[in-house]
Amino acid sequence: MYKAITFFDLDHTLFNEQTRVDPEVADAMHQLKQNNVLPVISTGRNIFEIPETLAVTGIDTVVSANGDYVIFENQPVYKAIIKPTIITEFMDFAKSHQDTTTVMNNEGARIDYVTDDTRSNYKSINTRIPPLGARDFIKSNEIYMMVVSTVGRDQKYIDTFKDTLTFYRNTPFSMDVVVKDGSKKRGIQELIKNAHLEGIPTYGFGDGNNDIPMLEYVDHAVVMGNGLPAVKEYAEFITTKNTDHGIVNGLKHYDLI
């Protein structure tokens, strides 16, 4: 069906620094489709957060929530649900350290309370703080991902929940939280298997820690010029910065557009 599959992180990769898709990047996504290449968003964000991005790029295949919720051509093909008992235990633990928890699925999010770290976190990703009511939300909604607003306690969380959850530090003020061994790699594997996309060359574009599993897995790993030094070690090709035509230059390097 496709001659290649391209996976794109959003923040600091497909997005500019205003958390938007530049016109040349949107055009590149449409060019990929014209060239029989499947563009896929692969992100820690959830689908309800990115309707404008999907509209402007024409992308309808998404590995969201750090791999825990995946759609192919707008149809769900994989989801990994965090058990309610684990969520409650986690929220109690976070609150005991004065940290806030956001619970999320593909349709929405709720937070338990708000601190200065919470405000700093959501400001850093240009996103509004979700409504309150996390504990009620989990009673009637599946949860695919959490975000804990915390600074300096990473190892404490990792050690406490090492058997049930996986953590990604993606901002100075927060960590993404998914099911044990959840990752963009796992989401991509499930997409390829369930959408019958086996045997097609894969390309991944990223910049941050949660991109490493994806970059390790794809056939061709592209890291943005603004990527973290540790992430660049996984690159087959380092393109220019996201604010300096990085996506377009990376795609042209591989003759995808």
PDB file of C-alpha atoms in Angstrom:
ATOM      1  CA  MET A   1       0.000   0.000   0.000  1.00  0.00           C
ATOM      2  CA  TYR A   2       2.730   2.472   0.977  1.00  0.00           C
ATOM      3  CA  LYS A   3       6.370   2.714  -0.061  1.00  0.00           C
ATOM      4  CA  ALA A   4       7.404   4.136   3.351  1.00  0.00           C
ATOM      5  CA  ILE A   5       6.042   5.124   6.762  1.00  0.00           C
ATOM      6  CA  THR A   6       7.212   8.299   8.522  1.00  0.00           C
ATOM      7  CA  PHE A   7       6.700   8.849  12.258  1.00  0.00           C
ATOM      8  CA  PHE A   8       6.828  12.384  13.654  1.00  0.00           C
ATOM      9  CA  ASP A   9       7.071  13.580  17.225  1.00  0.00           C
ATOM     10  CA  LEU A  10       5.230  16.869  17.768  1.00  0.00           C
ATOM     11  CA  ASP A  11       6.772  19.181  20.369  1.00  0.00           C
ATOM     12  CA  HIS A  12      10.072  20.649  19.129  1.00  0.00           C
ATOM     13  CA  THR A  13       9.877  18.392  16.063  1.00  0.00           C
ATOM     14  CA  LEU A  14       6.813  18.758  13.825  1.00  0.00           C
ATOM     15  CA  PHE A  15       5.741  21.789  15.883  1.00  0.00           C
ATOM     16  CA  ASN A  16       7.442  25.173  15.919  1.00  0.00           C
ATOM     17  CA  GLU A  17       8.125  26.863  19.252  1.00  0.00           C
ATOM     18  CA  GLN A  18       4.566  28.230  19.363  1.00  0.00           C
ATOM     19  CA  THR A  19       3.227  24.649  19.287  1.00  0.00           C
ATOM     20  CA  ARG A  20       1.972  25.073  15.728  1.00  0.00           C
ATOM     21  CA  VAL A  21       2.692  23.439  12.389  1.00  0.00           C
ATOM     22  CA  ASP A  22       4.451  25.795   9.983  1.00  0.00           C
ATOM     23  CA  PRO A  23       2.929  25.997   6.472  1.00  0.00           C
ATOM     24  CA  GLU A  24       5.983  24.383   4.855  1.00  0.00           C
ATOM     25  CA  VAL A  25       5.700  21.441   7.254  1.00  0.00           C
ATOM     26  CA  ALA A  26       1.982  21.038   6.545  1.00  0.00           C
ATOM     27  CA  ASP A  27       2.757  21.106   2.834  1.00  0.00           C
ATOM     28  CA  ALA A  28       5.427  18.431   3.354  1.00  0.00           C
ATOM     29  CA  MET A  29       2.873  16.134   5.010  1.00  0.00           C
ATOM     30  CA  HIS A  30       0.573  16.463   2.000  1.00  0.00           C
ATOM     31  CA  GLN A  31       3.505  15.831  -0.330  1.00  0.00           C
ATOM     32  CA  LEU A  32       4.271  12.613   1.522  1.00  0.00           C
ATOM     33  CA  LYS A  33       0.759  11.347   0.861  1.00  0.00           C
ATOM     34  CA  GLN A  34       1.058  12.288  -2.792  1.00  0.00           C
ATOM     35  CA  ASN A  35       4.298  10.285  -2.889  1.00  0.00           C
ATOM     36  CA  ASN A  36       2.583   7.227  -1.395  1.00  0.00           C
ATOM     37  CA  VAL A  37       4.316   7.690   1.966  1.00  0.00           C
ATOM     38  CA  LEU A  38       2.215   7.356   5.129  1.00  0.00           C
ATOM     39  CA  PRO A  39       2.746  10.237   7.595  1.00  0.00           C
ATOM     40  CA  VAL A  40       2.085   9.275  11.215  1.00  0.00           C
ATOM     41  CA  ILE A  41       2.109  11.477  14.296  1.00  0.00           C
ATOM     42  CA  SER A  42       3.922   9.737  17.170  1.00  0.00           C
ATOM     43  CA  THR A  43       3.496  11.803  20.309  1.00  0.00           C
ATOM     44  CA  GLY A  44       3.121  11.967  24.047  1.00  0.00           C
ATOM     45  CA  ARG A  45       0.082  14.143  23.470  1.00  0.00           C
ATOM     46  CA  ASN A  46      -3.428  12.742  23.276  1.00  0.00           C
ATOM     47  CA  ILE A  47      -5.710  12.972  20.269  1.00  0.00           C
ATOM     48  CA  PHE A  48      -8.128  15.455  21.826  1.00  0.00           C
ATOM     49  CA  GLU A  49      -5.210  17.904  22.135  1.00  0.00           C
ATOM     50  CA  ILE A  50      -4.318  18.013  18.436  1.00  0.00           C
ATOM     51  CA  PRO A  51      -7.433  18.482  16.230  1.00  0.00           C
ATOM     52  CA  GLU A  52      -5.956  21.543  14.502  1.00  0.00           C
ATOM     53  CA  THR A  53      -2.735  19.645  13.782  1.00  0.00           C
ATOM     54  CA  LEU A  54      -4.639  16.757  12.220  1.00  0.00           C
ATOM     55  CA  ALA A  55      -6.720  19.143  10.145  1.00  0.00           C
ATOM     56  CA  VAL A  56      -3.860  21.223   8.755  1.00  0.00           C
ATOM     57  CA  THR A  57      -1.617  18.231   7.979  1.00  0.00           C
ATOM     58  CA  GLY A  58      -4.311  15.865   6.734  1.00  0.00           C
ATOM     59  CA  ILE A  59      -2.831  13.149   8.953  1.00  0.00           C
ATOM     60  CA  ASP A  60      -5.278  10.469  10.111  1.00  0.00           C
ATOM     61  CA  THR A  61      -2.897   7.922  11.661  1.00  0.00           C
ATOM     62  CA  VAL A  62      -1.604   8.630  15.156  1.00  0.00           C
ATOM     63  CA  VAL A  63       0.460   6.874  17.806  1.00  0.00           C
ATOM     64  CA  SER A  64      -0.667   8.939  20.799  1.00  0.00           C
ATOM     65  CA  ALA A  65      -0.221   8.921  24.576  1.00  0.00           C
ATOM     66  CA  ASN A  66       3.369   7.661  24.209  1.00  0.00           C
ATOM     67  CA  GLY A  67       2.126   4.591  22.363  1.00  0.00           C
ATOM     68  CA  ASP A  68      -0.860   3.748  24.555  1.00  0.00           C
ATOM     69  CA  TYR A  69      -3.595   4.758  22.073  1.00  0.00           C
ATOM     70  CA  VAL A  70      -3.216   4.236  18.320  1.00  0.00           C
ATOM     71  CA  ILE A  71      -5.471   5.017  15.367  1.00  0.00           C
ATOM     72  CA  PHE A  72      -5.012   4.037  11.719  1.00  0.00           C
ATOM     73  CA  GLU A  73      -6.964   6.081   9.185  1.00  0.00           C
ATOM     74  CA  ASN A  74      -9.085   7.455  12.058  1.00  0.00           C
ATOM     75  CA  GLN A  75      -9.954   3.997  13.429  1.00  0.00           C
ATOM     76  CA  PRO A  76      -8.647   2.719  16.792  1.00  0.00           C
ATOM     77  CA  VAL A  77      -6.312  -0.263  16.406  1.00  0.00           C
ATOM     78  CA  TYR A  78      -4.648  -0.442  19.839  1.00  0.00           C
ATOM     79  CA  LYS A  79      -5.070   0.846  23.373  1.00  0.00           C
ATOM     80  CA  ALA A  80      -3.319   0.150  26.677  1.00  0.00           C
ATOM     81  CA  ILE A  81      -5.444   0.936  29.718  1.00  0.00           C
ATOM     82  CA  ILE A  82      -4.005   1.868  33.110  1.00  0.00           C
ATOM     83  CA  LYS A  83      -5.947  -0.005  35.796  1.00  0.00           C
ATOM     84  CA  PRO A  84      -8.094   2.213  38.066  1.00  0.00           C
ATOM     85  CA  THR A  85      -6.560   0.712  41.207  1.00  0.00           C
ATOM     86  CA  ILE A  86      -3.082   1.673  39.992  1.00  0.00           C
ATOM     87  CA  ILE A  87      -4.275   5.186  39.125  1.00  0.00           C
ATOM     88  CA  THR A  88      -5.750   5.702  42.590  1.00  0.00           C
ATOM     89  CA  GLU A  89      -2.614   4.412  44.275  1.00  0.00           C
ATOM     90  CA  PHE A  90      -0.496   6.666  42.091  1.00  0.00           C
ATOM     91  CA  MET A  91      -2.602   9.754  42.751  1.00  0.00           C
ATOM     92  CA  ASP A  92      -2.442   9.156  46.511  1.00  0.00           C
ATOM     93  CA  PHE A  93       1.335   8.792  46.329  1.00  0.00           C
ATOM     94  CA  ALA A  94       1.715  11.941  44.236  1.00  0.00           C
ATOM     95  CA  LYS A  95      -0.516  13.960  46.544  1.00  0.00           C
ATOM     96  CA  SER A  96       1.533  12.847  49.556  1.00  0.00           C
ATOM     97  CA  HIS A  97       4.472  14.638  47.894  1.00  0.00           C
ATOM     98  CA  GLN A  98       2.381  17.703  46.968  1.00  0.00           C
ATOM     99  CA  ASP A  99       2.466  16.712  43.284  1.00  0.00           C
ATOM    100  CA  THR A 100      -0.544  16.889  40.988  1.00  0.00           C
ATOM    101  CA  THR A 101      -1.805  14.179  38.635  1.00  0.00           C
ATOM    102  CA  THR A 102      -3.564  14.599  35.291  1.00  0.00           C
ATOM    103  CA  VAL A 103      -5.458  11.591  33.925  1.00  0.00           C
ATOM    104  CA  MET A 104      -6.022  11.413  30.165  1.00  0.00           C
ATOM    105  CA  ASN A 105      -7.593   9.462  27.329  1.00  0.00           C
ATOM    106  CA  ASN A 106      -8.245  10.198  23.672  1.00  0.00           C
ATOM    107  CA  GLU A 107     -11.242  12.415  24.441  1.00  0.00           C
ATOM    108  CA  GLY A 108     -10.237  14.500  27.435  1.00  0.00           C
ATOM    109  CA  ALA A 109      -8.328  15.051  30.685  1.00  0.00           C
ATOM    110  CA  ARG A 110      -8.889  15.972  34.305  1.00  0.00           C
ATOM    111  CA  ILE A 111      -6.515  17.050  37.080  1.00  0.00           C
ATOM    112  CA  ASP A 112      -6.815  16.514  40.819  1.00  0.00           C
ATOM    113  CA  TYR A 113      -5.547  19.933  41.963  1.00  0.00           C
ATOM    114  CA  VAL A 114      -3.127  22.665  40.882  1.00  0.00           C
ATOM    115  CA  THR A 115       0.306  23.802  42.113  1.00  0.00           C
ATOM    116  CA  ASP A 116       2.967  26.186  40.843  1.00  0.00           C
ATOM    117  CA  ASP A 117       4.715  23.253  39.132  1.00  0.00           C
ATOM    118  CA  THR A 118       1.441  22.454  37.395  1.00  0.00           C
ATOM    119  CA  ARG A 119       1.149  25.994  36.068  1.00  0.00           C
ATOM    120  CA  SER A 120       4.770  25.970  34.924  1.00  0.00           C
ATOM    121  CA  ASN A 121       4.307  22.616  33.186  1.00  0.00           C
ATOM    122  CA  TYR A 122       1.269  23.586  31.161  1.00  0.00           C
ATOM    123  CA  LYS A 123       2.742  26.970  30.320  1.00  0.00           C
ATOM    124  CA  SER A 124       5.861  25.240  28.966  1.00  0.00           C
ATOM    125  CA  ILE A 125       3.790  23.207  26.482  1.00  0.00           C
ATOM    126  CA  ASN A 126       1.397  26.056  25.583  1.00  0.00           C
ATOM    127  CA  THR A 127      -1.603  24.135  26.881  1.00  0.00           C
ATOM    128  CA  ARG A 128      -4.433  25.067  29.222  1.00  0.00           C
ATOM    129  CA  ILE A 129      -4.599  23.337  32.591  1.00  0.00           C
ATOM    130  CA  PRO A 130      -7.332  20.649  32.432  1.00  0.00           C
ATOM    131  CA  PRO A 131     -10.493  20.927  34.526  1.00  0.00           C
ATOM    132  CA  LEU A 132     -10.525  19.588  38.060  1.00  0.00           C
ATOM    133  CA  GLY A 133     -12.174  16.252  38.834  1.00  0.00           C
ATOM    134  CA  ALA A 134      -9.636  13.528  38.120  1.00  0.00           C
ATOM    135  CA  ARG A 135     -10.967  11.101  40.711  1.00  0.00           C
ATOM    136  CA  ASP A 136     -14.505  11.282  39.358  1.00  0.00           C
ATOM    137  CA  PHE A 137     -13.262  11.054  35.767  1.00  0.00           C
ATOM    138  CA  ILE A 138     -11.562   7.705  36.303  1.00  0.00           C
ATOM    139  CA  LYS A 139     -14.800   6.161  37.571  1.00  0.00           C
ATOM    140  CA  SER A 140     -16.396   6.201  34.120  1.00  0.00           C
ATOM    141  CA  ASN A 141     -13.497   6.619  31.677  1.00  0.00           C
ATOM    142  CA  GLU A 142     -10.637   4.465  30.460  1.00  0.00           C
ATOM    143  CA  ILE A 143      -7.260   6.100  31.133  1.00  0.00           C
ATOM    144  CA  TYR A 144      -4.352   5.637  28.746  1.00  0.00           C
ATOM    145  CA  MET A 145      -1.857   8.074  30.237  1.00  0.00           C
ATOM    146  CA  MET A 146      -1.145  10.284  33.239  1.00  0.00           C
ATOM    147  CA  VAL A 147       1.040  13.336  33.766  1.00  0.00           C
ATOM    148  CA  VAL A 148       2.564  14.071  37.145  1.00  0.00           C
ATOM    149  CA  SER A 149       3.751  17.621  37.804  1.00  0.00           C
ATOM    150  CA  THR A 150       6.891  17.068  39.838  1.00  0.00           C
ATOM    151  CA  VAL A 151      10.465  18.292  40.142  1.00  0.00           C
ATOM    152  CA  GLY A 152      13.361  16.289  41.557  1.00  0.00           C
ATOM    153  CA  ARG A 153      11.503  13.117  42.509  1.00  0.00           C
ATOM    154  CA  ASP A 154      11.858  11.043  39.346  1.00  0.00           C
ATOM    155  CA  GLN A 155      13.650   8.100  40.920  1.00  0.00           C
ATOM    156  CA  LYS A 156      11.230   7.948  43.822  1.00  0.00           C
ATOM    157  CA  TYR A 157       8.335   7.467  41.402  1.00  0.00           C
ATOM    158  CA  ILE A 158      10.238   5.009  39.234  1.00  0.00           C
ATOM    159  CA  ASP A 159      11.237   2.878  42.213  1.00  0.00           C
ATOM    160  CA  THR A 160       7.767   2.885  43.750  1.00  0.00           C
ATOM    161  CA  PHE A 161       5.893   1.936  40.567  1.00  0.00           C
ATOM    162  CA  LYS A 162       8.573  -0.041  38.713  1.00  0.00           C
ATOM    163  CA  ASP A 163       6.300  -3.078  38.350  1.00  0.00           C
ATOM    164  CA  THR A 164       3.265  -1.270  36.937  1.00  0.00           C
ATOM    165  CA  LEU A 165       4.198   2.012  35.204  1.00  0.00           C
ATOM    166  CA  THR A 166       6.766   3.576  32.866  1.00  0.00           C
ATOM    167  CA  PHE A 167       7.876   7.210  33.114  1.00  0.00           C
ATOM    168  CA  TYR A 168       9.187   9.780  30.628  1.00  0.00           C
ATOM    169  CA  ARG A 169      10.610  13.117  31.743  1.00  0.00           C
ATOM    170  CA  ASN A 170       9.476  15.429  28.947  1.00  0.00           C
ATOM    171  CA  THR A 171       9.459  18.851  30.590  1.00  0.00           C
ATOM    172  CA  PRO A 172      11.428  20.319  33.515  1.00  0.00           C
ATOM    173  CA  PHE A 173       8.169  20.284  35.488  1.00  0.00           C
ATOM    174  CA  SER A 174       6.517  16.962  34.676  1.00  0.00           C
ATOM    175  CA  MET A 175       6.753  13.319  33.714  1.00  0.00           C
ATOM    176  CA  ASP A 176       4.477  11.369  31.372  1.00  0.00           C
ATOM    177  CA  VAL A 177       3.201   8.126  32.889  1.00  0.00           C
ATOM    178  CA  VAL A 178       2.031   5.092  30.889  1.00  0.00           C
ATOM    179  CA  VAL A 179       1.522   1.373  31.424  1.00  0.00           C
ATOM    180  CA  LYS A 180       4.572  -0.748  32.198  1.00  0.00           C
ATOM    181  CA  ASP A 181       6.759  -0.931  29.065  1.00  0.00           C
ATOM    182  CA  GLY A 182       4.470   1.464  27.213  1.00  0.00           C
ATOM    183  CA  SER A 183       6.370   3.421  24.562  1.00  0.00           C
ATOM    184  CA  LYS A 184       6.191   4.884  21.096  1.00  0.00           C
ATOM    185  CA  LYS A 185       7.981   1.734  19.946  1.00  0.00           C
ATOM    186  CA  ARG A 186       5.210  -0.460  21.340  1.00  0.00           C
ATOM    187  CA  GLY A 187       2.552   1.717  19.737  1.00  0.00           C
ATOM    188  CA  ILE A 188       4.337   1.607  16.390  1.00  0.00           C
ATOM    189  CA  GLN A 189       4.670  -2.168  16.599  1.00  0.00           C
ATOM    190  CA  GLU A 190       0.954  -2.507  17.296  1.00  0.00           C
ATOM    191  CA  LEU A 191       0.104  -0.151  14.429  1.00  0.00           C
ATOM    192  CA  ILE A 192       2.230  -2.093  11.956  1.00  0.00           C
ATOM    193  CA  LYS A 193       0.798  -5.425  13.096  1.00  0.00           C
ATOM    194  CA  ASN A 194      -2.858  -4.450  13.328  1.00  0.00           C
ATOM    195  CA  ALA A 195      -2.935  -2.321  10.162  1.00  0.00           C
ATOM    196  CA  HIS A 196      -0.968  -4.934   8.202  1.00  0.00           C
ATOM    197  CA  LEU A 197       1.894  -2.597   7.319  1.00  0.00           C
ATOM    198  CA  GLU A 198       4.676  -5.133   7.681  1.00  0.00           C
ATOM    199  CA  GLY A 199       7.702  -4.953   5.405  1.00  0.00           C
ATOM    200  CA  ILE A 200       7.489  -1.215   4.674  1.00  0.00           C
ATOM    201  CA  PRO A 201      10.584   0.961   5.403  1.00  0.00           C
ATOM    202  CA  THR A 202      10.120   3.171   8.477  1.00  0.00           C
ATOM    203  CA  TYR A 203      11.500   6.610   9.347  1.00  0.00           C
ATOM    204  CA  GLY A 204      11.281   8.357  12.728  1.00  0.00           C
ATOM    205  CA  PHE A 205      11.744  12.052  13.568  1.00  0.00           C
ATOM    206  CA  GLY A 206      12.222  13.153  17.183  1.00  0.00           C
ATOM    207  CA  ASP A 207      14.104  15.227  19.714  1.00  0.00           C
ATOM    208  CA  GLY A 208      13.331  14.072  23.253  1.00  0.00           C
ATOM    209  CA  ASN A 209      13.673  11.226  25.727  1.00  0.00           C
ATOM    210  CA  ASN A 210      10.341   9.592  24.911  1.00  0.00           C
ATOM    211  CA  ASP A 211      11.435   9.395  21.256  1.00  0.00           C
ATOM    212  CA  ILE A 212      14.358   7.074  21.988  1.00  0.00           C
ATOM    213  CA  PRO A 213      12.343   3.795  21.815  1.00  0.00           C
ATOM    214  CA  MET A 214      10.916   4.929  18.476  1.00  0.00           C
ATOM    215  CA  LEU A 215      14.311   5.941  17.101  1.00  0.00           C
ATOM    216  CA  GLU A 216      15.799   2.619  18.171  1.00  0.00           C
ATOM    217  CA  TYR A 217      13.048   0.699  16.386  1.00  0.00           C
ATOM    218  CA  VAL A 218      12.618   2.436  13.020  1.00  0.00           C
ATOM    219  CA  ASP A 219      14.821   1.643  10.042  1.00  0.00           C
ATOM    220  CA  HIS A 220      15.995   5.263   9.721  1.00  0.00           C
ATOM    221  CA  ALA A 221      16.245   7.519  12.790  1.00  0.00           C
ATOM    222  CA  VAL A 222      16.279  11.287  12.291  1.00  0.00           C
ATOM    223  CA  VAL A 223      16.982  13.609  15.232  1.00  0.00           C
ATOM    224  CA  MET A 224      16.299  17.315  15.079  1.00  0.00           C
ATOM    225  CA  GLY A 225      19.211  19.744  15.365  1.00  0.00           C
ATOM    226  CA  ASN A 226      17.604  20.996  18.579  1.00  0.00           C
ATOM    227  CA  GLY A 227      17.353  17.462  19.982  1.00  0.00           C
ATOM    228  CA  LEU A 228      18.820  16.501  23.336  1.00  0.00           C
ATOM    229  CA  PRO A 229      22.474  15.383  23.155  1.00  0.00           C
ATOM    230  CA  ALA A 230      21.583  11.939  24.514  1.00  0.00           C
ATOM    231  CA  VAL A 231      18.916  11.527  21.826  1.00  0.00           C
ATOM    232  CA  LYS A 232      21.291  12.472  19.024  1.00  0.00           C
ATOM    233  CA  GLU A 233      23.314   9.374  19.827  1.00  0.00           C
ATOM    234  CA  TYR A 234      20.490   7.325  18.291  1.00  0.00           C
ATOM    235  CA  ALA A 235      20.437   9.272  15.017  1.00  0.00           C
ATOM    236  CA  GLU A 236      21.237   7.883  11.613  1.00  0.00           C
ATOM    237  CA  PHE A 237      20.858  11.465  10.392  1.00  0.00           C
ATOM    238  CA  ILE A 238      20.782  14.761  12.316  1.00  0.00           C
ATOM    239  CA  THR A 239      18.729  17.340  10.476  1.00  0.00           C
ATOM    240  CA  THR A 240      18.501  21.076  11.162  1.00  0.00           C
ATOM    241  CA  LYS A 241      16.446  22.548  14.003  1.00  0.00           C
ATOM    242  CA  ASN A 242      12.666  22.402  14.005  1.00  0.00           C
ATOM    243  CA  THR A 243      12.734  26.183  13.527  1.00  0.00           C
ATOM    244  CA  ASP A 244      15.203  25.920  10.619  1.00  0.00           C
ATOM    245  CA  HIS A 245      13.395  23.702   8.098  1.00  0.00           C
ATOM    246  CA  GLY A 246      14.384  20.553  10.007  1.00  0.00           C
ATOM    247  CA  ILE A 247      11.438  18.399   8.893  1.00  0.00           C
ATOM    248  CA  VAL A 248      11.692  19.393   5.249  1.00  0.00           C
ATOM    249  CA  ASN A 249      15.469  18.956   5.187  1.00  0.00           C
ATOM    250  CA  GLY A 250      15.215  15.530   6.804  1.00  0.00           C
ATOM    251  CA  LEU A 251      12.588  14.335   4.353  1.00  0.00           C
ATOM    252  CA  LYS A 252      14.581  15.647   1.398  1.00  0.00           C
ATOM    253  CA  HIS A 253      17.704  13.870   2.690  1.00  0.00           C
ATOM    254  CA  TYR A 254      15.881  10.561   2.212  1.00  0.00           C
ATOM    255  CA  ASP A 255      14.174  11.631  -1.033  1.00  0.00           C
ATOM    256  CA  LEU A 256      10.755  11.252   0.553  1.00  0.00           C
ATOM    257  CA  ILE A 257       9.606  14.616  -0.815  1.00  0.00           C
TER     258      ILE A 257
END
